[in-house]
Amino acid sequence: MGLVRSICLLIAMLSCHPGWAQERKSSDDFLDLFEPRNQISSQHILEFWGYHNNDGGGTYDDTLKLRYYQPLNIQGWRGTLRLDSSYVSNYGPSQPNQFSGQYQAGTTMMTIWGNPPDIFHKWNGTIGARIIFPFGASGQWAAGPQISTIYKPIEGSKTAFSDFSPLARYMYGFSNGNTTSSNSGQQPLLRSLYLFPTIGINLSPSTQIRFWDENGMVYNTAGGGWFVPIDAMITQRLTKHTLIAIGAAKQVVQTYSQYNWSFYGKLSMNF
């Protein structure tokens, strides 16, 4: 019941806050924000990611990830489909292989989101869902809803803010789909609330620094405990269709264990 109340509260906050932002649109406050009506991208995006993580106990993992965004237009309903697939190499004192280079299938997941105008007439944000497939390292089915929106500075505002894009997602693991010996050390079933208070700041017309864009906060609803990182990513647009980024995350609160630190980068192409 506590989880249901929390999700309802998040929906109420994200759906009511735009009115507050728009009511203050005429003020001189440099933090004044408004909610764009169109938050669905019409571009196809293909991204190549690389991660190097440490769990704090001498164990490392290198991850290669492919991420693809597909615009959707189904009978007037506009949305986005995102597909993620990865390969992971684990190594360290506790691993059977003491060197990197041996990759196995990692997490594969599908996320879809859009704006349902028949449900939220005055709210421009999106609702959606994610499914994690029981392939490779995940070893379990998991699914859950998400809700998000975007706030941008009013036109003519003298602020370096690019956007404030909060997202909340809950994931519920409900079945071990792969119980082979290679997954005997798989993680417990997911029961986690993910919060991304994403903030973008313009450093130049083609450069941004983004906080909590790739790595957000996690609350374990099964046994309790928070994981809160400091996450920052610098993006550089090279051309109209090409962007590169490099980022890092470091845990500052870890009553729910996730990782100690993470370095990552991406090459993004839109078309």
PDB file of C-alpha atoms in Angstrom:
ATOM      1  CA  MET A   1       0.000   0.000   0.000  1.00  0.00           C
ATOM      2  CA  GLY A   2       2.876   2.374   0.758  1.00  0.00           C
ATOM      3  CA  LEU A   3       4.275   1.822  -2.740  1.00  0.00           C
ATOM      4  CA  VAL A   4       0.888   2.539  -4.357  1.00  0.00           C
ATOM      5  CA  ARG A   5       0.559   5.781  -2.386  1.00  0.00           C
ATOM      6  CA  SER A   6       4.092   6.799  -3.403  1.00  0.00           C
ATOM      7  CA  ILE A   7       3.409   6.230  -7.116  1.00  0.00           C
ATOM      8  CA  CYS A   8       0.102   8.147  -6.903  1.00  0.00           C
ATOM      9  CA  LEU A   9       1.897  11.029  -5.191  1.00  0.00           C
ATOM     10  CA  LEU A  10       4.547  11.127  -7.934  1.00  0.00           C
ATOM     11  CA  ILE A  11       1.851  11.232 -10.621  1.00  0.00           C
ATOM     12  CA  ALA A  12       0.030  14.040  -8.805  1.00  0.00           C
ATOM     13  CA  MET A  13       3.224  16.080  -8.379  1.00  0.00           C
ATOM     14  CA  LEU A  14       4.305  15.769 -12.003  1.00  0.00           C
ATOM     15  CA  SER A  15       0.823  16.472 -13.368  1.00  0.00           C
ATOM     16  CA  CYS A  16       0.096  19.470 -11.118  1.00  0.00           C
ATOM     17  CA  HIS A  17       3.483  21.202 -11.202  1.00  0.00           C
ATOM     18  CA  PRO A  18       3.174  22.418 -14.821  1.00  0.00           C
ATOM     19  CA  GLY A  19       0.285  24.663 -13.813  1.00  0.00           C
ATOM     20  CA  TRP A  20       2.484  26.262 -11.156  1.00  0.00           C
ATOM     21  CA  ALA A  21       5.258  26.811 -13.670  1.00  0.00           C
ATOM     22  CA  GLN A  22       2.946  28.334 -16.262  1.00  0.00           C
ATOM     23  CA  GLU A  23       1.237  30.617 -13.739  1.00  0.00           C
ATOM     24  CA  ARG A  24       4.639  32.157 -12.938  1.00  0.00           C
ATOM     25  CA  LYS A  25       5.635  32.460 -16.581  1.00  0.00           C
ATOM     26  CA  SER A  26       5.360  36.242 -16.544  1.00  0.00           C
ATOM     27  CA  SER A  27       7.622  36.722 -13.503  1.00  0.00           C
ATOM     28  CA  ASP A  28      11.276  37.798 -13.615  1.00  0.00           C
ATOM     29  CA  ASP A  29      12.502  34.744 -11.712  1.00  0.00           C
ATOM     30  CA  PHE A  30      15.425  33.299 -13.714  1.00  0.00           C
ATOM     31  CA  LEU A  31      14.388  29.803 -12.611  1.00  0.00           C
ATOM     32  CA  ASP A  32      10.951  30.129 -14.236  1.00  0.00           C
ATOM     33  CA  LEU A  33      10.146  26.974 -16.174  1.00  0.00           C
ATOM     34  CA  PHE A  34       7.382  25.796 -18.452  1.00  0.00           C
ATOM     35  CA  GLU A  35       6.350  22.391 -19.743  1.00  0.00           C
ATOM     36  CA  PRO A  36       6.667  22.025 -23.550  1.00  0.00           C
ATOM     37  CA  ARG A  37       3.597  20.614 -25.231  1.00  0.00           C
ATOM     38  CA  ASN A  38       5.590  18.358 -27.541  1.00  0.00           C
ATOM     39  CA  GLN A  39       7.927  16.074 -25.569  1.00  0.00           C
ATOM     40  CA  ILE A  40       8.084  13.214 -28.099  1.00  0.00           C
ATOM     41  CA  SER A  41      11.081  13.111 -30.429  1.00  0.00           C
ATOM     42  CA  SER A  42      10.521  12.316 -34.102  1.00  0.00           C
ATOM     43  CA  GLN A  43      14.141  11.253 -34.650  1.00  0.00           C
ATOM     44  CA  HIS A  44      15.641   7.800 -34.827  1.00  0.00           C
ATOM     45  CA  ILE A  45      18.626   7.591 -32.459  1.00  0.00           C
ATOM     46  CA  LEU A  46      21.333   4.913 -32.348  1.00  0.00           C
ATOM     47  CA  GLU A  47      23.792   4.963 -29.438  1.00  0.00           C
ATOM     48  CA  PHE A  48      26.921   2.963 -28.593  1.00  0.00           C
ATOM     49  CA  TRP A  49      27.771   2.966 -24.864  1.00  0.00           C
ATOM     50  CA  GLY A  50      30.755   1.757 -22.874  1.00  0.00           C
ATOM     51  CA  TYR A  51      30.873   1.406 -19.054  1.00  0.00           C
ATOM     52  CA  HIS A  52      33.622   0.568 -16.566  1.00  0.00           C
ATOM     53  CA  ASN A  53      32.222  -0.106 -13.072  1.00  0.00           C
ATOM     54  CA  ASN A  54      33.631  -1.085  -9.676  1.00  0.00           C
ATOM     55  CA  ASP A  55      31.569  -2.629  -6.870  1.00  0.00           C
ATOM     56  CA  GLY A  56      33.916  -1.472  -4.095  1.00  0.00           C
ATOM     57  CA  GLY A  57      35.219  -4.964  -3.341  1.00  0.00           C
ATOM     58  CA  GLY A  58      37.807  -5.360  -6.085  1.00  0.00           C
ATOM     59  CA  THR A  59      35.333  -6.656  -8.661  1.00  0.00           C
ATOM     60  CA  TYR A  60      34.985  -4.804 -11.973  1.00  0.00           C
ATOM     61  CA  ASP A  61      32.733  -5.084 -14.967  1.00  0.00           C
ATOM     62  CA  ASP A  62      33.099  -3.682 -18.469  1.00  0.00           C
ATOM     63  CA  THR A  63      29.881  -3.280 -20.426  1.00  0.00           C
ATOM     64  CA  LEU A  64      29.266  -2.652 -24.123  1.00  0.00           C
ATOM     65  CA  LYS A  65      25.715  -1.500 -24.809  1.00  0.00           C
ATOM     66  CA  LEU A  66      23.664  -0.816 -27.921  1.00  0.00           C
ATOM     67  CA  ARG A  67      20.669   1.510 -27.468  1.00  0.00           C
ATOM     68  CA  TYR A  68      18.102   2.431 -30.122  1.00  0.00           C
ATOM     69  CA  TYR A  69      15.176   4.885 -30.068  1.00  0.00           C
ATOM     70  CA  GLN A  70      12.310   4.330 -32.522  1.00  0.00           C
ATOM     71  CA  PRO A  71       9.584   7.008 -32.924  1.00  0.00           C
ATOM     72  CA  LEU A  72       6.031   5.650 -32.885  1.00  0.00           C
ATOM     73  CA  ASN A  73       2.858   7.013 -34.447  1.00  0.00           C
ATOM     74  CA  ILE A  74      -0.051   4.655 -33.975  1.00  0.00           C
ATOM     75  CA  GLN A  75      -3.436   6.033 -35.069  1.00  0.00           C
ATOM     76  CA  GLY A  76      -2.487   9.518 -33.913  1.00  0.00           C
ATOM     77  CA  TRP A  77      -0.822   8.393 -30.689  1.00  0.00           C
ATOM     78  CA  ARG A  78       2.816   9.467 -30.637  1.00  0.00           C
ATOM     79  CA  GLY A  79       5.437   7.806 -28.516  1.00  0.00           C
ATOM     80  CA  THR A  80       8.935   6.331 -28.406  1.00  0.00           C
ATOM     81  CA  LEU A  81      10.209   2.756 -28.285  1.00  0.00           C
ATOM     82  CA  ARG A  82      13.669   2.210 -26.779  1.00  0.00           C
ATOM     83  CA  LEU A  83      15.628  -1.051 -27.055  1.00  0.00           C
ATOM     84  CA  ASP A  84      18.754  -1.837 -24.987  1.00  0.00           C
ATOM     85  CA  SER A  85      21.064  -4.809 -25.392  1.00  0.00           C
ATOM     86  CA  SER A  86      24.475  -5.346 -23.826  1.00  0.00           C
ATOM     87  CA  TYR A  87      27.498  -7.577 -23.323  1.00  0.00           C
ATOM     88  CA  VAL A  88      29.322  -7.681 -19.975  1.00  0.00           C
ATOM     89  CA  SER A  89      32.747  -8.832 -18.832  1.00  0.00           C
ATOM     90  CA  ASN A  90      33.220  -9.369 -15.064  1.00  0.00           C
ATOM     91  CA  TYR A  91      36.652  -9.765 -13.496  1.00  0.00           C
ATOM     92  CA  GLY A  92      38.395  -9.454 -10.144  1.00  0.00           C
ATOM     93  CA  PRO A  93      39.465 -11.591  -7.146  1.00  0.00           C
ATOM     94  CA  SER A  94      36.004 -13.069  -6.625  1.00  0.00           C
ATOM     95  CA  GLN A  95      35.522 -14.004 -10.298  1.00  0.00           C
ATOM     96  CA  PRO A  96      36.632 -17.300 -11.849  1.00  0.00           C
ATOM     97  CA  ASN A  97      38.506 -15.455 -14.615  1.00  0.00           C
ATOM     98  CA  GLN A  98      41.040 -12.905 -13.411  1.00  0.00           C
ATOM     99  CA  PHE A  99      41.151 -10.893 -16.620  1.00  0.00           C
ATOM    100  CA  SER A 100      38.800  -8.934 -18.837  1.00  0.00           C
ATOM    101  CA  GLY A 101      37.945  -9.729 -22.411  1.00  0.00           C
ATOM    102  CA  GLN A 102      35.512 -12.615 -21.958  1.00  0.00           C
ATOM    103  CA  TYR A 103      32.095 -11.089 -22.594  1.00  0.00           C
ATOM    104  CA  GLN A 104      28.698 -12.681 -22.021  1.00  0.00           C
ATOM    105  CA  ALA A 105      25.186 -11.482 -22.770  1.00  0.00           C
ATOM    106  CA  GLY A 106      24.029  -8.732 -20.419  1.00  0.00           C
ATOM    107  CA  THR A 107      20.702  -7.069 -19.734  1.00  0.00           C
ATOM    108  CA  THR A 108      18.212  -6.749 -22.596  1.00  0.00           C
ATOM    109  CA  MET A 109      15.190  -4.518 -22.124  1.00  0.00           C
ATOM    110  CA  MET A 110      12.446  -2.643 -23.950  1.00  0.00           C
ATOM    111  CA  THR A 111      10.917   0.677 -22.856  1.00  0.00           C
ATOM    112  CA  ILE A 112       7.947   2.463 -24.408  1.00  0.00           C
ATOM    113  CA  TRP A 113       6.444   5.832 -23.463  1.00  0.00           C
ATOM    114  CA  GLY A 114       4.128   8.495 -24.812  1.00  0.00           C
ATOM    115  CA  ASN A 115       1.456  11.018 -23.889  1.00  0.00           C
ATOM    116  CA  PRO A 116      -2.143   9.765 -23.584  1.00  0.00           C
ATOM    117  CA  PRO A 117      -4.260  12.928 -24.213  1.00  0.00           C
ATOM    118  CA  ASP A 118      -7.458  11.089 -23.358  1.00  0.00           C
ATOM    119  CA  ILE A 119      -6.200  10.544 -19.798  1.00  0.00           C
ATOM    120  CA  PHE A 120      -4.253  13.723 -19.010  1.00  0.00           C
ATOM    121  CA  HIS A 121      -5.815  16.622 -20.919  1.00  0.00           C
ATOM    122  CA  LYS A 122      -3.712  19.419 -19.406  1.00  0.00           C
ATOM    123  CA  TRP A 123      -0.493  17.534 -18.724  1.00  0.00           C
ATOM    124  CA  ASN A 124       2.217  17.327 -21.388  1.00  0.00           C
ATOM    125  CA  GLY A 125       4.418  14.682 -19.767  1.00  0.00           C
ATOM    126  CA  THR A 126       4.599  10.990 -20.658  1.00  0.00           C
ATOM    127  CA  ILE A 127       3.759   7.674 -19.091  1.00  0.00           C
ATOM    128  CA  GLY A 128       5.153   4.324 -20.137  1.00  0.00           C
ATOM    129  CA  ALA A 129       6.576   0.975 -19.084  1.00  0.00           C
ATOM    130  CA  ARG A 130       9.768  -1.063 -19.185  1.00  0.00           C
ATOM    131  CA  ILE A 131      10.276  -4.817 -19.598  1.00  0.00           C
ATOM    132  CA  ILE A 132      13.555  -6.571 -18.723  1.00  0.00           C
ATOM    133  CA  PHE A 133      13.968  -9.908 -20.501  1.00  0.00           C
ATOM    134  CA  PRO A 134      15.507 -12.958 -18.767  1.00  0.00           C
ATOM    135  CA  PHE A 135      18.545 -13.108 -21.026  1.00  0.00           C
ATOM    136  CA  GLY A 136      22.183 -13.288 -20.031  1.00  0.00           C
ATOM    137  CA  ALA A 137      23.236 -11.715 -16.753  1.00  0.00           C
ATOM    138  CA  SER A 138      19.764 -10.567 -15.611  1.00  0.00           C
ATOM    139  CA  GLY A 139      18.299 -14.062 -15.364  1.00  0.00           C
ATOM    140  CA  GLN A 140      14.806 -12.769 -14.574  1.00  0.00           C
ATOM    141  CA  TRP A 141      11.704 -11.177 -16.000  1.00  0.00           C
ATOM    142  CA  ALA A 142      10.958  -7.734 -14.650  1.00  0.00           C
ATOM    143  CA  ALA A 143       8.450  -5.062 -15.600  1.00  0.00           C
ATOM    144  CA  GLY A 144       7.150  -1.792 -14.290  1.00  0.00           C
ATOM    145  CA  PRO A 145       5.610   1.621 -15.071  1.00  0.00           C
ATOM    146  CA  GLN A 146       7.314   4.955 -15.492  1.00  0.00           C
ATOM    147  CA  ILE A 147       6.245   8.600 -15.559  1.00  0.00           C
ATOM    148  CA  SER A 148       8.251  11.600 -16.746  1.00  0.00           C
ATOM    149  CA  THR A 149       8.060  15.148 -18.007  1.00  0.00           C
ATOM    150  CA  ILE A 150      10.303  17.994 -19.167  1.00  0.00           C
ATOM    151  CA  TYR A 151      10.515  21.586 -17.965  1.00  0.00           C
ATOM    152  CA  LYS A 152      12.429  24.255 -19.897  1.00  0.00           C
ATOM    153  CA  PRO A 153      13.239  27.915 -19.185  1.00  0.00           C
ATOM    154  CA  ILE A 154      10.762  30.453 -20.530  1.00  0.00           C
ATOM    155  CA  GLU A 155      11.683  32.175 -23.781  1.00  0.00           C
ATOM    156  CA  GLY A 156      14.157  34.973 -23.194  1.00  0.00           C
ATOM    157  CA  SER A 157      15.129  33.736 -19.746  1.00  0.00           C
ATOM    158  CA  LYS A 158      18.741  34.525 -18.838  1.00  0.00           C
ATOM    159  CA  THR A 159      19.655  31.184 -17.363  1.00  0.00           C
ATOM    160  CA  ALA A 160      22.141  28.452 -18.185  1.00  0.00           C
ATOM    161  CA  PHE A 161      19.548  25.763 -17.471  1.00  0.00           C
ATOM    162  CA  SER A 162      18.770  23.597 -20.478  1.00  0.00           C
ATOM    163  CA  ASP A 163      16.039  21.502 -18.884  1.00  0.00           C
ATOM    164  CA  PHE A 164      14.745  19.811 -15.762  1.00  0.00           C
ATOM    165  CA  SER A 165      13.501  16.337 -16.755  1.00  0.00           C
ATOM    166  CA  PRO A 166      12.319  14.274 -13.756  1.00  0.00           C
ATOM    167  CA  LEU A 167      11.519  10.604 -14.266  1.00  0.00           C
ATOM    168  CA  ALA A 168      10.248   7.958 -11.848  1.00  0.00           C
ATOM    169  CA  ARG A 169      10.158   4.226 -12.617  1.00  0.00           C
ATOM    170  CA  TYR A 170       9.260   1.163 -10.566  1.00  0.00           C
ATOM    171  CA  MET A 171      10.596  -2.270 -11.521  1.00  0.00           C
ATOM    172  CA  TYR A 172       9.165  -5.551 -10.234  1.00  0.00           C
ATOM    173  CA  GLY A 173      10.991  -8.824 -10.904  1.00  0.00           C
ATOM    174  CA  PHE A 174       8.579 -11.720 -10.932  1.00  0.00           C
ATOM    175  CA  SER A 175      10.325 -14.778 -12.351  1.00  0.00           C
ATOM    176  CA  ASN A 176      13.789 -16.273 -12.668  1.00  0.00           C
ATOM    177  CA  GLY A 177      13.790 -16.973 -16.375  1.00  0.00           C
ATOM    178  CA  ASN A 178      17.283 -18.473 -16.521  1.00  0.00           C
ATOM    179  CA  THR A 179      18.469 -20.847 -13.810  1.00  0.00           C
ATOM    180  CA  THR A 180      21.506 -22.291 -15.522  1.00  0.00           C
ATOM    181  CA  SER A 181      24.713 -22.750 -13.586  1.00  0.00           C
ATOM    182  CA  SER A 182      26.230 -19.690 -15.238  1.00  0.00           C
ATOM    183  CA  ASN A 183      23.581 -17.614 -13.455  1.00  0.00           C
ATOM    184  CA  SER A 184      23.841 -19.301 -10.066  1.00  0.00           C
ATOM    185  CA  GLY A 185      25.083 -16.016  -8.607  1.00  0.00           C
ATOM    186  CA  GLN A 186      22.320 -13.912 -10.118  1.00  0.00           C
ATOM    187  CA  GLN A 187      20.914 -10.988  -8.172  1.00  0.00           C
ATOM    188  CA  PRO A 188      17.669 -11.174  -6.167  1.00  0.00           C
ATOM    189  CA  LEU A 189      14.424 -10.321  -7.912  1.00  0.00           C
ATOM    190  CA  LEU A 190      14.004  -6.605  -8.504  1.00  0.00           C
ATOM    191  CA  ARG A 191      11.749  -4.613  -6.200  1.00  0.00           C
ATOM    192  CA  SER A 192      13.090  -1.116  -6.804  1.00  0.00           C
ATOM    193  CA  LEU A 193      11.938   2.473  -7.287  1.00  0.00           C
ATOM    194  CA  TYR A 194      14.212   4.539  -9.577  1.00  0.00           C
ATOM    195  CA  LEU A 195      14.277   8.352  -9.445  1.00  0.00           C
ATOM    196  CA  PHE A 196      16.038  10.524 -12.042  1.00  0.00           C
ATOM    197  CA  PRO A 197      15.960  14.255 -11.146  1.00  0.00           C
ATOM    198  CA  THR A 198      17.751  15.045 -14.416  1.00  0.00           C
ATOM    199  CA  ILE A 199      19.164  18.564 -14.790  1.00  0.00           C
ATOM    200  CA  GLY A 200      20.811  19.938 -17.925  1.00  0.00           C
ATOM    201  CA  ILE A 201      23.086  23.004 -17.894  1.00  0.00           C
ATOM    202  CA  ASN A 202      24.432  24.673 -21.037  1.00  0.00           C
ATOM    203  CA  LEU A 203      28.181  25.271 -20.997  1.00  0.00           C
ATOM    204  CA  SER A 204      28.202  26.497 -24.610  1.00  0.00           C
ATOM    205  CA  PRO A 205      25.814  26.277 -27.606  1.00  0.00           C
ATOM    206  CA  SER A 206      27.071  22.729 -28.330  1.00  0.00           C
ATOM    207  CA  THR A 207      28.153  21.541 -24.859  1.00  0.00           C
ATOM    208  CA  GLN A 208      26.109  20.506 -21.831  1.00  0.00           C
ATOM    209  CA  ILE A 209      26.665  18.997 -18.436  1.00  0.00           C
ATOM    210  CA  ARG A 210      23.831  16.735 -17.305  1.00  0.00           C
ATOM    211  CA  PHE A 211      23.263  15.468 -13.779  1.00  0.00           C
ATOM    212  CA  TRP A 212      21.454  12.176 -12.995  1.00  0.00           C
ATOM    213  CA  ASP A 213      20.713  11.535 -16.642  1.00  0.00           C
ATOM    214  CA  GLU A 214      22.207   8.048 -16.953  1.00  0.00           C
ATOM    215  CA  ASN A 215      22.417   6.960 -13.285  1.00  0.00           C
ATOM    216  CA  GLY A 216      19.640   7.831 -10.864  1.00  0.00           C
ATOM    217  CA  MET A 217      18.679   7.125  -7.277  1.00  0.00           C
ATOM    218  CA  VAL A 218      17.327   3.721  -6.266  1.00  0.00           C
ATOM    219  CA  TYR A 219      15.133   2.681  -3.347  1.00  0.00           C
ATOM    220  CA  ASN A 220      14.800  -1.017  -2.516  1.00  0.00           C
ATOM    221  CA  THR A 221      11.118  -1.518  -1.668  1.00  0.00           C
ATOM    222  CA  ALA A 222      11.643  -5.162  -0.701  1.00  0.00           C
ATOM    223  CA  GLY A 223      14.150  -4.832   2.134  1.00  0.00           C
ATOM    224  CA  GLY A 224      14.554  -1.075   2.406  1.00  0.00           C
ATOM    225  CA  GLY A 225      17.666   0.961   1.728  1.00  0.00           C
ATOM    226  CA  TRP A 226      18.709   3.781  -0.594  1.00  0.00           C
ATOM    227  CA  PHE A 227      21.370   4.064  -3.252  1.00  0.00           C
ATOM    228  CA  VAL A 228      22.143   7.716  -4.081  1.00  0.00           C
ATOM    229  CA  PRO A 229      24.970   8.577  -6.499  1.00  0.00           C
ATOM    230  CA  ILE A 230      26.467  11.805  -7.761  1.00  0.00           C
ATOM    231  CA  ASP A 231      26.198  11.401 -11.542  1.00  0.00           C
ATOM    232  CA  ALA A 232      27.448  13.890 -14.149  1.00  0.00           C
ATOM    233  CA  MET A 233      27.831  13.586 -17.917  1.00  0.00           C
ATOM    234  CA  ILE A 234      29.341  16.110 -20.349  1.00  0.00           C
ATOM    235  CA  THR A 235      27.894  16.019 -23.863  1.00  0.00           C
ATOM    236  CA  GLN A 236      29.443  17.565 -26.950  1.00  0.00           C
ATOM    237  CA  ARG A 237      27.539  17.880 -30.210  1.00  0.00           C
ATOM    238  CA  LEU A 238      29.997  17.422 -33.073  1.00  0.00           C
ATOM    239  CA  THR A 239      27.552  17.801 -35.951  1.00  0.00           C
ATOM    240  CA  LYS A 240      23.818  18.100 -36.428  1.00  0.00           C
ATOM    241  CA  HIS A 241      23.556  14.306 -36.340  1.00  0.00           C
ATOM    242  CA  THR A 242      26.442  13.257 -34.057  1.00  0.00           C
ATOM    243  CA  LEU A 243      27.025  13.669 -30.331  1.00  0.00           C
ATOM    244  CA  ILE A 244      29.607  12.250 -27.935  1.00  0.00           C
ATOM    245  CA  ALA A 245      29.511  12.145 -24.142  1.00  0.00           C
ATOM    246  CA  ILE A 246      31.597  11.067 -21.182  1.00  0.00           C
ATOM    247  CA  GLY A 247      30.412  10.734 -17.604  1.00  0.00           C
ATOM    248  CA  ALA A 248      31.035   9.338 -14.157  1.00  0.00           C
ATOM    249  CA  ALA A 249      29.009   8.355 -11.104  1.00  0.00           C
ATOM    250  CA  LYS A 250      30.068   7.828  -7.480  1.00  0.00           C
ATOM    251  CA  GLN A 251      27.875   6.521  -4.685  1.00  0.00           C
ATOM    252  CA  VAL A 252      27.364   8.837  -1.687  1.00  0.00           C
ATOM    253  CA  VAL A 253      24.590   6.885   0.081  1.00  0.00           C
ATOM    254  CA  GLN A 254      24.556   3.091  -0.189  1.00  0.00           C
ATOM    255  CA  THR A 255      22.299   1.352   2.290  1.00  0.00           C
ATOM    256  CA  TYR A 256      21.175  -0.610  -0.779  1.00  0.00           C
ATOM    257  CA  SER A 257      24.213  -1.898  -2.646  1.00  0.00           C
ATOM    258  CA  GLN A 258      24.584  -1.154  -6.365  1.00  0.00           C
ATOM    259  CA  TYR A 259      28.124  -0.079  -7.279  1.00  0.00           C
ATOM    260  CA  ASN A 260      30.976   2.024  -5.891  1.00  0.00           C
ATOM    261  CA  TRP A 261      31.847   4.097  -8.952  1.00  0.00           C
ATOM    262  CA  SER A 262      31.225   4.081 -12.691  1.00  0.00           C
ATOM    263  CA  PHE A 263      32.867   5.653 -15.748  1.00  0.00           C
ATOM    264  CA  TYR A 264      31.012   5.657 -19.047  1.00  0.00           C
ATOM    265  CA  GLY A 265      30.815   7.234 -22.479  1.00  0.00           C
ATOM    266  CA  LYS A 266      28.680   7.144 -25.593  1.00  0.00           C
ATOM    267  CA  LEU A 267      28.547   7.919 -29.301  1.00  0.00           C
ATOM    268  CA  SER A 268      25.075   9.008 -30.383  1.00  0.00           C
ATOM    269  CA  MET A 269      23.785   9.346 -33.946  1.00  0.00           C
ATOM    270  CA  ASN A 270      20.364  10.719 -34.849  1.00  0.00           C
ATOM    271  CA  PHE A 271      18.699  10.548 -38.241  1.00  0.00           C
TER     272      PHE A 271
END
